[in-house]
Amino acid sequence: MKYSRQREAIKDFLMTRTDHPTAEAVYLSVRESNPKISLGTVYRNLSLLTSLGEIQKICCGDGVERYDANVAPHYHYHCTACGCVMDVPMDQVPTSKVLIGADFPEEVDGYTVLFHGTCRECRKKMEKSS
Amino acid sequence: MKYSRQREAIKDFLMTRTDHPTAEAVYLSVRESNPKISLGTVYRNLSLLTSLGEIQKICCGDGVERYDANVAPHYHYHCTACGCVMDVPMDQVPTSKVLIGADFPEEVDGYTVLFHGTCRECRKKMEKSS
DNA sequence: GTGTTTGCAAACAATTTGCAGAATT
DNA sequence: AATTCTGCAAATTGTTTGCAAACAC
């Protein structure tokens, strides 16, 4: 694999963020330091970095994928009002064996946990407008 | 809300299945008893039933949504080789409070857990072909 | 030089939507 | 009769891909 300035900029940007940006958001931000970059390149590198395990993809079911440079096991919280995604701070996360029980006969490589609800900020806004 | 033969057929079909069909699969099957139904109607009713809480949508991150008539809390397993999705049989599932810890400050309405790996059938096939 | 990566634009796949007519109440 | 739902087709959205030129080694 060869070095690419674009790929490095994408990874660097993701490492500064804990809010799990979408491909579009990555594109808009990386473009500031790298005005010629194209959205296709962003997608190509995000999926390359994902398959290398350097970043992870988060799927919330709202039709947009998000990306996270933190690949250590952790849970996510998705606000169904504003769409924001945040990390759930936890000292450690159970192993899949513990969570799934010993009897499950399929091989498990890993797992994801996604909580959902309405975040404090959105609740505040809803109160105000009611 | 008015009754519709199409909506009933969609829900009835989903209730006979534990394999979490995609919208396309629902369409292909419901069409057998209901040849005039359109894919748009299937999508409209799936999302209506989902927002009524009569079924649930499962997002595995492979670009296709799946649907499940079992809305009781349970976990899913996704085979990343064949794409199949199965239920994880468990007597009961922890509450979100237990899983997330008491300190998390956001309101949680619910959560999803998705395990992933290569299912037995796919592993068998991989052995054979190697 | 060779092989990988890029920018661009076109292609794609899944889902949503507008609308006139059909079905339900 | 009023309203909701449908089929159809076109539109939209997020993502992927083909290709010639640019870049890394």
PDB file of N, CA, C and O (backbone and C1' of nucleotides) in Angstrom, chain B residues 2 4 6 36-38 41 44, chain D residues 2-9:
ATOM      1  N   LYS B   2     -56.926   3.380   8.023  1.00  0.00           N
ATOM      2  CA  LYS B   2     -57.839   2.435   7.395  1.00  0.00           C
ATOM      3  C   LYS B   2     -57.201   1.078   7.191  1.00  0.00           C
ATOM      4  O   LYS B   2     -55.990   0.966   7.059  1.00  0.00           O
ATOM      5  N   SER B   4     -55.986  -2.120   5.243  1.00  0.00           N
ATOM      6  CA  SER B   4     -55.577  -2.418   3.870  1.00  0.00           C
ATOM      7  C   SER B   4     -55.105  -3.858   3.756  1.00  0.00           C
ATOM      8  O   SER B   4     -54.350  -4.350   4.590  1.00  0.00           O
ATOM      9  N   GLN B   6     -53.124  -5.101   1.638  1.00  0.00           N
ATOM     10  CA  GLN B   6     -51.677  -5.184   1.435  1.00  0.00           C
ATOM     11  C   GLN B   6     -50.915  -5.139   2.749  1.00  0.00           C
ATOM     12  O   GLN B   6     -50.014  -5.941   2.992  1.00  0.00           O
ATOM     13  N   LYS B  36     -50.582  -7.639  -7.694  1.00  0.00           N
ATOM     14  CA  LYS B  36     -50.554  -6.257  -8.131  1.00  0.00           C
ATOM     15  C   LYS B  36     -49.791  -5.331  -7.191  1.00  0.00           C
ATOM     16  O   LYS B  36     -49.602  -4.159  -7.466  1.00  0.00           O
ATOM     17  N   ILE B  37     -49.375  -5.848  -6.043  1.00  0.00           N
ATOM     18  CA  ILE B  37     -48.733  -4.980  -5.056  1.00  0.00           C
ATOM     19  C   ILE B  37     -47.435  -4.392  -5.618  1.00  0.00           C
ATOM     20  O   ILE B  37     -46.742  -5.029  -6.401  1.00  0.00           O
ATOM     21  N   SER B  38     -47.145  -3.182  -5.208  1.00  0.00           N
ATOM     22  CA  SER B  38     -45.926  -2.548  -5.693  1.00  0.00           C
ATOM     23  C   SER B  38     -44.903  -2.430  -4.570  1.00  0.00           C
ATOM     24  O   SER B  38     -45.238  -2.432  -3.388  1.00  0.00           O
ATOM     25  N   THR B  41     -45.487   0.370  -2.083  1.00  0.00           N
ATOM     26  CA  THR B  41     -46.465   0.045  -1.049  1.00  0.00           C
ATOM     27  C   THR B  41     -45.829  -0.778   0.063  1.00  0.00           C
ATOM     28  O   THR B  41     -46.112  -0.567   1.247  1.00  0.00           O
ATOM     29  N   ARG B  44     -43.771   1.639   2.084  1.00  0.00           N
ATOM     30  CA  ARG B  44     -44.641   2.516   2.863  1.00  0.00           C
ATOM     31  C   ARG B  44     -45.207   1.802   4.068  1.00  0.00           C
ATOM     32  O   ARG B  44     -45.226   2.329   5.180  1.00  0.00           O
TER      33      ARG B  44
ATOM     34  P    DA D   2     -67.729  15.388   0.393  1.00  0.00           P
ATOM     35  O5'  DA D   2     -66.841  14.463   1.339  1.00  0.00           O
ATOM     36  C5'  DA D   2     -67.192  14.326   2.715  1.00  0.00           C
ATOM     37  C4'  DA D   2     -66.087  13.554   3.416  1.00  0.00           C
ATOM     38  C3'  DA D   2     -64.694  14.163   3.218  1.00  0.00           C
ATOM     39  O3'  DA D   2     -64.018  14.136   4.476  1.00  0.00           O
ATOM     40  C1'  DA D   2     -64.694  11.919   2.481  1.00  0.00           C
ATOM     41  P    DT D   3     -62.599  14.804   4.613  1.00  0.00           P
ATOM     42  O5'  DT D   3     -61.670  13.502   4.635  1.00  0.00           O
ATOM     43  C5'  DT D   3     -61.986  12.447   5.539  1.00  0.00           C
ATOM     44  C4'  DT D   3     -61.141  11.255   5.199  1.00  0.00           C
ATOM     45  C3'  DT D   3     -59.651  11.571   5.044  1.00  0.00           C
ATOM     46  O3'  DT D   3     -58.957  10.727   5.936  1.00  0.00           O
ATOM     47  C1'  DT D   3     -60.403  10.165   3.316  1.00  0.00           C
ATOM     48  P    DT D   4     -57.454  10.868   6.319  1.00  0.00           P
ATOM     49  O5'  DT D   4     -56.890   9.412   5.967  1.00  0.00           O
ATOM     50  C5'  DT D   4     -57.641   8.260   6.359  1.00  0.00           C
ATOM     51  C4'  DT D   4     -57.265   7.120   5.442  1.00  0.00           C
ATOM     52  C3'  DT D   4     -55.765   6.935   5.277  1.00  0.00           C
ATOM     53  O3'  DT D   4     -55.489   5.583   5.612  1.00  0.00           O
ATOM     54  C1'  DT D   4     -56.825   6.920   3.181  1.00  0.00           C
ATOM     55  P    DC D   5     -54.051   4.964   5.498  1.00  0.00           P
ATOM     56  O5'  DC D   5     -54.098   4.259   4.073  1.00  0.00           O
ATOM     57  C5'  DC D   5     -54.966   3.150   3.889  1.00  0.00           C
ATOM     58  C4'  DC D   5     -54.769   2.661   2.483  1.00  0.00           C
ATOM     59  C3'  DC D   5     -53.304   2.358   2.170  1.00  0.00           C
ATOM     60  O3'  DC D   5     -53.207   1.026   1.683  1.00  0.00           O
ATOM     61  C1'  DC D   5     -54.246   3.783   0.528  1.00  0.00           C
ATOM     62  P    DT D   6     -51.868   0.469   1.145  1.00  0.00           P
ATOM     63  O5'  DT D   6     -52.059   0.562  -0.430  1.00  0.00           O
ATOM     64  C5'  DT D   6     -53.145  -0.111  -1.038  1.00  0.00           C
ATOM     65  C4'  DT D   6     -53.087   0.129  -2.537  1.00  0.00           C
ATOM     66  C3'  DT D   6     -51.758  -0.268  -3.153  1.00  0.00           C
ATOM     67  O3'  DT D   6     -51.994  -1.318  -4.089  1.00  0.00           O
ATOM     68  C1'  DT D   6     -52.406   1.959  -3.799  1.00  0.00           C
ATOM     69  P    DG D   7     -50.790  -2.137  -4.668  1.00  0.00           P
ATOM     70  O5'  DG D   7     -50.551  -1.388  -6.057  1.00  0.00           O
ATOM     71  C5'  DG D   7     -51.503  -1.499  -7.100  1.00  0.00           C
ATOM     72  C4'  DG D   7     -51.063  -0.622  -8.250  1.00  0.00           C
ATOM     73  C3'  DG D   7     -49.695  -0.984  -8.830  1.00  0.00           C
ATOM     74  O3'  DG D   7     -49.828  -1.049 -10.248  1.00  0.00           O
ATOM     75  C1'  DG D   7     -49.741   1.311  -8.182  1.00  0.00           C
ATOM     76  P    DC D   8     -48.716  -1.686 -11.122  1.00  0.00           P
ATOM     77  O5'  DC D   8     -47.955  -0.402 -11.714  1.00  0.00           O
ATOM     78  C5'  DC D   8     -48.703   0.622 -12.348  1.00  0.00           C
ATOM     79  C4'  DC D   8     -47.899   1.901 -12.371  1.00  0.00           C
ATOM     80  C3'  DC D   8     -46.419   1.720 -12.723  1.00  0.00           C
ATOM     81  O3'  DC D   8     -46.232   2.135 -14.079  1.00  0.00           O
ATOM     82  C1'  DC D   8     -46.783   3.373 -11.029  1.00  0.00           C
ATOM     83  P    DA D   9     -44.783   1.966 -14.751  1.00  0.00           P
ATOM     84  O5'  DA D   9     -44.198   3.440 -14.594  1.00  0.00           O
ATOM     85  C5'  DA D   9     -45.092   4.554 -14.600  1.00  0.00           C
ATOM     86  C4'  DA D   9     -44.315   5.771 -14.168  1.00  0.00           C
ATOM     87  C3'  DA D   9     -42.865   5.741 -14.638  1.00  0.00           C
ATOM     88  O3'  DA D   9     -42.524   7.024 -15.142  1.00  0.00           O
ATOM     89  C1'  DA D   9     -42.935   5.945 -12.279  1.00  0.00           C
TER      90       DA D   9
END
